[in-house]
PDB file of C-alpha atoms in Angstrom:
ATOM      1  CA  MET A  28     234.178  60.324 121.915  1.00 39.00           C
ATOM      2  CA  LYS A  29     233.673  59.620 125.623  1.00 45.00           C
ATOM      3  CA  THR A  30     233.277  62.608 127.918  1.00 46.00           C
ATOM      4  CA  ASP A  31     232.490  63.138 131.581  1.00 48.00           C
ATOM      5  CA  ASN A  32     231.689  66.843 131.669  1.00 51.00           C
ATOM      6  CA  ILE A  33     229.946  68.702 134.482  1.00 45.00           C
ATOM      7  CA  GLN A  34     228.481  72.043 133.460  1.00 49.00           C
ATOM      8  CA  THR A  35     226.708  74.697 135.532  1.00 49.00           C
ATOM      9  CA  ARG A  36     223.572  76.473 134.351  1.00 58.00           C
ATOM     10  CA  TYR A  37     221.762  79.390 135.984  1.00 48.00           C
ATOM     11  CA  ALA A  38     218.008  80.069 135.790  1.00 44.00           C
ATOM     12  CA  GLN A  39     215.087  81.594 137.674  1.00 56.00           C
ATOM     13  CA  VAL A  40     212.463  79.897 139.772  1.00 58.00           C
ATOM     14  CA  ARG A  41     209.183  80.207 137.934  1.00 71.00           C
ATOM     15  CA  ALA A  42     206.825  82.960 139.038  1.00 67.00           C
ATOM     16  CA  GLY A  43     204.182  81.576 141.403  1.00 72.00           C
ATOM     17  CA  ALA A  44     206.357  78.512 141.731  1.00 87.00           C
ATOM     18  CA  ILE A  45     205.361  77.368 145.221  1.00 91.00           C
ATOM     19  CA  ASN A  46     201.973  75.790 145.884  1.00 94.00           C
ATOM     20  CA  GLU A  47     201.691  75.035 149.608  1.00 93.00           C
ATOM     21  CA  GLU A  48     198.380  73.171 149.333  1.00 94.00           C
ATOM     22  CA  ASN A  49     199.624  70.759 146.667  1.00 96.00           C
ATOM     23  CA  ARG A  50     203.177  70.709 148.076  1.00 97.00           C
ATOM     24  CA  THR A  51     204.673  71.543 144.674  1.00 96.00           C
ATOM     25  CA  VAL A  52     207.455  73.808 143.477  1.00 93.00           C
ATOM     26  CA  GLU A  53     208.138  74.580 139.811  1.00 91.00           C
ATOM     27  CA  PHE A  54     211.594  75.226 138.363  1.00 83.00           C
ATOM     28  CA  VAL A  55     212.591  76.408 134.909  1.00 82.00           C
ATOM     29  CA  ILE A  56     215.213  73.752 134.326  1.00 84.00           C
ATOM     30  CA  SER A  57     216.151  74.630 130.736  1.00 86.00           C
ATOM     31  CA  THR A  58     215.609  77.212 127.994  1.00 88.00           C
ATOM     32  CA  GLU A  59     217.263  77.863 124.628  1.00 91.00           C
ATOM     33  CA  ALA A  60     219.081  80.963 125.861  1.00 87.00           C
ATOM     34  CA  VAL A  61     222.812  81.039 125.198  1.00 86.00           C
ATOM     35  CA  ASP A  62     224.465  80.610 128.592  1.00 78.00           C
ATOM     36  CA  SER A  63     227.729  81.980 129.930  1.00 72.00           C
ATOM     37  CA  TYR A  64     229.611  78.978 128.513  1.00 75.00           C
ATOM     38  CA  LYS A  65     228.235  79.733 125.013  1.00 84.00           C
ATOM     39  CA  THR A  66     226.163  76.568 124.908  1.00 86.00           C
ATOM     40  CA  VAL A  67     222.485  75.903 124.207  1.00 91.00           C
ATOM     41  CA  PHE A  68     220.249  72.961 125.075  1.00 90.00           C
ATOM     42  CA  ARG A  69     217.739  72.615 122.232  1.00 94.00           C
ATOM     43  CA  LEU A  70     214.268  72.143 123.702  1.00 95.00           C
ATOM     44  CA  ASP A  71     213.342  69.657 120.979  1.00 96.00           C
ATOM     45  CA  GLY A  72     216.388  67.631 121.986  1.00 94.00           C
ATOM     46  CA  TRP A  73     215.199  66.744 125.485  1.00 94.00           C
ATOM     47  CA  MET A  74     214.464  63.027 125.803  1.00 94.00           C
ATOM     48  CA  LEU A  75     212.331  62.381 128.892  1.00 96.00           C
ATOM     49  CA  ASP A  76     211.270  58.733 128.574  1.00 95.00           C
ATOM     50  CA  GLU A  77     214.066  57.398 130.782  1.00 93.00           C
ATOM     51  CA  TYR A  78     213.334  59.940 133.484  1.00 94.00           C
ATOM     52  CA  ASN A  79     209.557  59.413 133.362  1.00 96.00           C
ATOM     53  CA  ARG A  80     210.021  55.737 134.190  1.00 96.00           C
ATOM     54  CA  ASN A  81     211.526  56.746 137.532  1.00 95.00           C
ATOM     55  CA  PRO A  82     210.776  60.476 138.080  1.00 97.00           C
ATOM     56  CA  ILE A  83     212.439  60.946 141.462  1.00 95.00           C
ATOM     57  CA  VAL A  84     213.712  64.178 142.982  1.00 93.00           C
ATOM     58  CA  CYS A  85     216.502  63.829 145.547  1.00 91.00           C
ATOM     59  CA  TYR A  86     218.432  66.003 147.934  1.00 92.00           C
ATOM     60  CA  ASN A  87     222.047  66.673 146.918  1.00 86.00           C
ATOM     61  CA  HIS A  88     221.919  63.875 144.303  1.00 83.00           C
ATOM     62  CA  GLU A  89     221.810  61.206 147.028  1.00 88.00           C
ATOM     63  CA  VAL A  90     220.209  58.542 144.848  1.00 86.00           C
ATOM     64  CA  PHE A  91     221.670  55.626 146.832  1.00 89.00           C
ATOM     65  CA  GLY A  92     221.569  54.827 150.527  1.00 87.00           C
ATOM     66  CA  ASP A  93     219.061  56.596 152.750  1.00 93.00           C
ATOM     67  CA  ALA A  94     215.605  56.381 151.135  1.00 95.00           C
ATOM     68  CA  ASP A  95     214.541  59.632 152.833  1.00 96.00           C
ATOM     69  CA  MET A  96     216.963  61.487 150.525  1.00 96.00           C
ATOM     70  CA  ILE A  97     214.373  60.836 147.810  1.00 97.00           C
ATOM     71  CA  ILE A  98     212.144  63.767 148.728  1.00 97.00           C
ATOM     72  CA  GLY A  99     209.503  63.533 146.022  1.00 97.00           C
ATOM     73  CA  THR A 100     208.663  62.951 142.384  1.00 97.00           C
ATOM     74  CA  SER A 101     208.225  65.357 139.530  1.00 96.00           C
ATOM     75  CA  GLU A 102     206.583  66.042 136.208  1.00 96.00           C
ATOM     76  CA  VAL A 103     208.856  67.505 133.556  1.00 95.00           C
ATOM     77  CA  PHE A 104     207.205  69.218 130.624  1.00 95.00           C
ATOM     78  CA  ARG A 105     207.697  71.886 128.014  1.00 94.00           C
ATOM     79  CA  ASP A 106     205.794  75.128 128.444  1.00 93.00           C
ATOM     80  CA  GLY A 107     206.417  77.684 125.713  1.00 93.00           C
ATOM     81  CA  ASP A 108     210.131  78.374 125.479  1.00 91.00           C
ATOM     82  CA  ALA A 109     211.075  76.579 128.700  1.00 91.00           C
ATOM     83  CA  LEU A 110     211.399  73.102 130.163  1.00 90.00           C
ATOM     84  CA  ILE A 111     209.645  72.979 133.535  1.00 91.00           C
ATOM     85  CA  GLY A 112     210.206  70.615 136.439  1.00 90.00           C
ATOM     86  CA  ARG A 113     207.338  70.473 138.945  1.00 94.00           C
ATOM     87  CA  VAL A 114     208.321  68.562 142.077  1.00 94.00           C
ATOM     88  CA  THR A 115     205.721  67.209 144.495  1.00 98.00           C
ATOM     89  CA  PHE A 116     207.205  66.754 147.957  1.00 97.00           C
ATOM     90  CA  GLU A 117     206.362  63.749 150.100  1.00 98.00           C
ATOM     91  CA  ASP A 118     204.143  64.518 153.087  1.00 97.00           C
ATOM     92  CA  ALA A 119     205.520  65.082 156.571  1.00 97.00           C
ATOM     93  CA  GLU A 120     204.282  61.742 157.921  1.00 97.00           C
ATOM     94  CA  THR A 121     205.853  59.721 155.123  1.00 97.00           C
ATOM     95  CA  ASN A 122     209.105  61.647 155.066  1.00 98.00           C
ATOM     96  CA  PRO A 123     209.878  64.272 157.734  1.00 98.00           C
ATOM     97  CA  PHE A 124     213.112  65.139 155.910  1.00 97.00           C
ATOM     98  CA  ALA A 125     211.193  66.013 152.722  1.00 98.00           C
ATOM     99  CA  GLU A 126     208.964  68.261 154.830  1.00 98.00           C
ATOM    100  CA  LYS A 127     212.039  70.023 156.197  1.00 97.00           C
ATOM    101  CA  ILE A 128     213.420  70.628 152.701  1.00 95.00           C
ATOM    102  CA  PHE A 129     210.046  71.920 151.487  1.00 95.00           C
ATOM    103  CA  ARG A 130     209.894  74.363 154.395  1.00 95.00           C
ATOM    104  CA  LYS A 131     213.458  75.536 153.784  1.00 92.00           C
ATOM    105  CA  ILE A 132     212.612  76.238 150.140  1.00 89.00           C
ATOM    106  CA  LYS A 133     209.533  78.224 151.193  1.00 90.00           C
ATOM    107  CA  ALA A 134     211.683  80.171 153.653  1.00 89.00           C
ATOM    108  CA  GLY A 135     214.335  80.841 151.030  1.00 84.00           C
ATOM    109  CA  THR A 136     217.059  79.061 152.987  1.00 86.00           C
ATOM    110  CA  LEU A 137     217.577  76.514 150.214  1.00 84.00           C
ATOM    111  CA  ARG A 138     217.742  78.250 146.860  1.00 77.00           C
ATOM    112  CA  MET A 139     219.318  75.825 144.417  1.00 79.00           C
ATOM    113  CA  ALA A 140     218.526  72.802 142.297  1.00 80.00           C
ATOM    114  CA  SER A 141     220.551  70.883 139.724  1.00 80.00           C
ATOM    115  CA  ILE A 142     219.905  68.462 136.895  1.00 80.00           C
ATOM    116  CA  ASN A 143     221.859  65.540 135.455  1.00 80.00           C
ATOM    117  CA  ALA A 144     221.597  65.140 131.705  1.00 80.00           C
ATOM    118  CA  ARG A 145     223.378  62.682 129.418  1.00 80.00           C
ATOM    119  CA  VAL A 146     224.142  64.447 126.130  1.00 80.00           C
ATOM    120  CA  SER A 147     224.346  62.156 123.099  1.00 81.00           C
ATOM    121  CA  LYS A 148     224.506  64.675 120.226  1.00 83.00           C
ATOM    122  CA  ALA A 149     226.145  68.085 119.981  1.00 86.00           C
ATOM    123  CA  ARG A 150     227.368  70.386 117.222  1.00 89.00           C
ATOM    124  CA  MET A 151     228.544  73.896 116.539  1.00 92.00           C
ATOM    125  CA  GLY A 152     225.964  76.466 115.403  1.00 93.00           C
ATOM    126  CA  LEU A 153     224.882  76.542 111.754  1.00 93.00           C
ATOM    127  CA  LYS A 154     224.664  79.917 110.029  1.00 93.00           C
ATOM    128  CA  ASP A 155     221.952  78.785 107.622  1.00 93.00           C
ATOM    129  CA  GLN A 156     219.752  78.047 110.652  1.00 92.00           C
ATOM    130  CA  ASN A 157     220.392  81.509 112.127  1.00 93.00           C
ATOM    131  CA  GLU A 158     222.651  80.043 114.804  1.00 94.00           C
ATOM    132  CA  ASP A 159     225.900  81.382 116.197  1.00 94.00           C
ATOM    133  CA  PRO A 160     228.788  79.283 114.791  1.00 93.00           C
ATOM    134  CA  ASP A 161     230.780  79.951 117.975  1.00 91.00           C
ATOM    135  CA  VAL A 162     228.103  78.349 120.186  1.00 92.00           C
ATOM    136  CA  VAL A 163     227.850  74.619 121.003  1.00 89.00           C
ATOM    137  CA  TYR A 164     224.304  73.331 120.492  1.00 92.00           C
ATOM    138  CA  PHE A 165     223.247  70.190 122.363  1.00 88.00           C
ATOM    139  CA  THR A 166     220.642  68.566 120.122  1.00 90.00           C
ATOM    140  CA  ARG A 167     219.869  65.364 122.019  1.00 88.00           C
ATOM    141  CA  GLN A 168     220.097  64.991 125.783  1.00 87.00           C
ATOM    142  CA  TYR A 169     218.550  62.559 128.252  1.00 87.00           C
ATOM    143  CA  LEU A 170     217.339  63.795 131.622  1.00 90.00           C
ATOM    144  CA  GLN A 171     218.655  61.414 134.271  1.00 85.00           C
ATOM    145  CA  GLU A 172     217.740  62.984 137.616  1.00 86.00           C
ATOM    146  CA  TRP A 173     217.430  66.321 139.328  1.00 87.00           C
ATOM    147  CA  SER A 174     217.842  67.401 142.923  1.00 85.00           C
ATOM    148  CA  VAL A 175     217.396  70.182 145.382  1.00 85.00           C
ATOM    149  CA  VAL A 176     220.938  71.027 146.462  1.00 81.00           C
ATOM    150  CA  SER A 177     222.545  72.988 149.269  1.00 80.00           C
ATOM    151  CA  ILE A 178     225.604  74.076 147.235  1.00 71.00           C
ATOM    152  CA  GLY A 179     225.465  73.918 143.473  1.00 57.00           C
ATOM    153  CA  SER A 180     229.101  74.400 142.620  1.00 51.00           C
ATOM    154  CA  ASN A 181     232.559  75.475 143.793  1.00 48.00           C
ATOM    155  CA  PRO A 182     235.613  77.170 142.209  1.00 49.00           C
ATOM    156  CA  ASP A 183     237.306  73.864 141.335  1.00 51.00           C
ATOM    157  CA  ALA A 184     234.150  72.604 139.636  1.00 48.00           C
ATOM    158  CA  LEU A 185     233.803  75.843 137.670  1.00 55.00           C
ATOM    159  CA  LYS A 186     237.420  75.552 136.496  1.00 61.00           C
ATOM    160  CA  ARG A 187     236.835  71.960 135.414  1.00 57.00           C
ATOM    161  CA  ASN A 188     233.628  73.010 133.614  1.00 61.00           C
ATOM    162  CA  SER A 189     235.552  75.483 131.473  1.00 69.00           C
ATOM    163  CA  GLU A 190     238.383  73.074 130.686  1.00 70.00           C
ATOM    164  CA  GLU A 191     236.091  70.207 129.711  1.00 68.00           C
ATOM    165  CA  LEU A 192     233.827  72.426 127.642  1.00 71.00           C
ATOM    166  CA  GLU A 193     236.841  73.590 125.625  1.00 76.00           C
ATOM    167  CA  ALA A 194     237.685  69.957 124.873  1.00 70.00           C
ATOM    168  CA  LEU A 195     234.085  69.273 123.880  1.00 68.00           C
ATOM    169  CA  ARG A 196     233.975  72.402 121.695  1.00 75.00           C
ATOM    170  CA  SER A 197     237.200  71.394 119.916  1.00 74.00           C
ATOM    171  CA  ALA A 198     235.772  67.937 119.212  1.00 72.00           C
ATOM    172  CA  ALA A 199     232.568  69.435 117.800  1.00 71.00           C
ATOM    173  CA  VAL A 200     234.540  71.773 115.504  1.00 69.00           C
ATOM    174  CA  LYS A 201     236.689  68.860 114.318  1.00 62.00           C
ATOM    175  CA  GLU A 202     233.603  66.774 113.500  1.00 59.00           C
ATOM    176  CA  ILE A 203     232.190  69.591 111.351  1.00 52.00           C
ATOM    177  CA  GLU A 204     235.483  70.328 109.577  1.00 49.00           C
ATOM    178  CA  VAL A 205     236.156  66.755 108.477  1.00 40.00           C
ATOM    179  CA  THR A 206     232.712  65.993 107.065  1.00 40.00           C
ATOM    180  CA  GLU A 207     231.998  66.469 103.367  1.00 36.00           C
ATOM    181  CA  GLU A 208     228.255  66.023 103.749  1.00 42.00           C
ATOM    182  CA  PRO A 209     225.761  68.884 103.288  1.00 37.00           C
ATOM    183  CA  VAL A 210     225.168  71.323 106.109  1.00 36.00           C
ATOM    184  CA  THR A 211     221.699  69.908 106.733  1.00 39.00           C
ATOM    185  CA  SER A 212     223.217  66.582 107.793  1.00 39.00           C
ATOM    186  CA  LYS A 213     225.593  68.056 110.370  1.00 38.00           C
ATOM    187  CA  GLU A 214     222.930  68.114 113.067  1.00 40.00           C
ATOM    188  CA  GLU A 215     223.663  64.471 113.722  1.00 38.00           C
ATOM    189  CA  ARG A 216     227.425  65.050 114.139  1.00 34.00           C
ATOM    190  CA  ALA A 217     229.564  64.958 117.301  1.00 34.00           C
ATOM    191  CA  SER A 218     228.150  62.354 119.648  1.00 35.00           C
ATOM    192  CA  PHE A 219     228.975  62.669 123.346  1.00 36.00           C
ATOM    193  CA  ASP A 220     228.103  60.309 126.191  1.00 33.00           C
ATOM    194  CA  VAL A 221     227.943  60.487 129.947  1.00 33.00           C
ATOM    195  CA  PHE A 222     227.577  64.240 130.181  1.00 37.00           C
ATOM    196  CA  GLU A 223     226.314  65.669 133.455  1.00 38.00           C
ATOM    197  CA  ALA A 224     224.772  69.139 133.271  1.00 38.00           C
ATOM    198  CA  GLN A 225     224.175  70.975 136.503  1.00 41.00           C
ATOM    199  CA  LEU A 226     221.564  73.715 136.746  1.00 44.00           C
ATOM    200  CA  ILE A 227     221.629  76.141 139.657  1.00 41.00           C
ATOM    201  CA  VAL A 228     218.312  77.780 140.483  1.00 41.00           C
ATOM    202  CA  ASN A 229     218.404  81.013 142.492  1.00 38.00           C
ATOM    203  CA  GLN A 230     215.169  81.393 144.398  1.00 39.00           C
ATOM    204  CA  ASN A 231     215.973  84.997 145.295  1.00 38.00           C
ATOM    205  CA  SER A 232     215.240  85.943 141.693  1.00 39.00           C
ATOM    206  CA  LEU A 233     211.562  85.023 141.762  1.00 42.00           C
ATOM    207  CA  VAL A 234     209.628  86.916 139.109  1.00 39.00           C
ATOM    208  CA  LYS A 235     206.895  88.830 140.870  1.00 37.00           C
TER     209      LYS A 235
END
């Protein structure tokens, strides 16, 4: 099944996230918490090889055109129960625009970031694995790119998120209902491509 879903995810900026000397900021870009859409990104499902070959961080997802919109690079890694993105901003001489964005983040003027992830496998929760059968579990997803953004979403996008997630959920239920294979094999059911997940990070909620 082909999908083109945009979903919104909320999270907190990591405590002690800003390092002025190293010009880095850390974001918690994913956990296994059930979100408001009743979906979960399995941490073991994150595939980072594609991203690591070109680990750019942009502003407002401007990956084409003005090169200054590429404001830095990042390391993405798992730390405990979270997936962390640590962006290193380009210096002021190389990219004055990146310097401006870094300063706006430090000042709290810019408070959001978002990620693009292509989901290739999803399923409904399995009771025998202590999962909620009403929750959609993404079990394989490829990080494409993430950005600092000025506005993470809007009412129309939120409405579309809900509508498309319902279609995805229905497809996942159908895949599970039609299979006659054991429960343990259902993890590989319901394949979805070209899925864009958007994560909004609220810097006001810094953990002190």
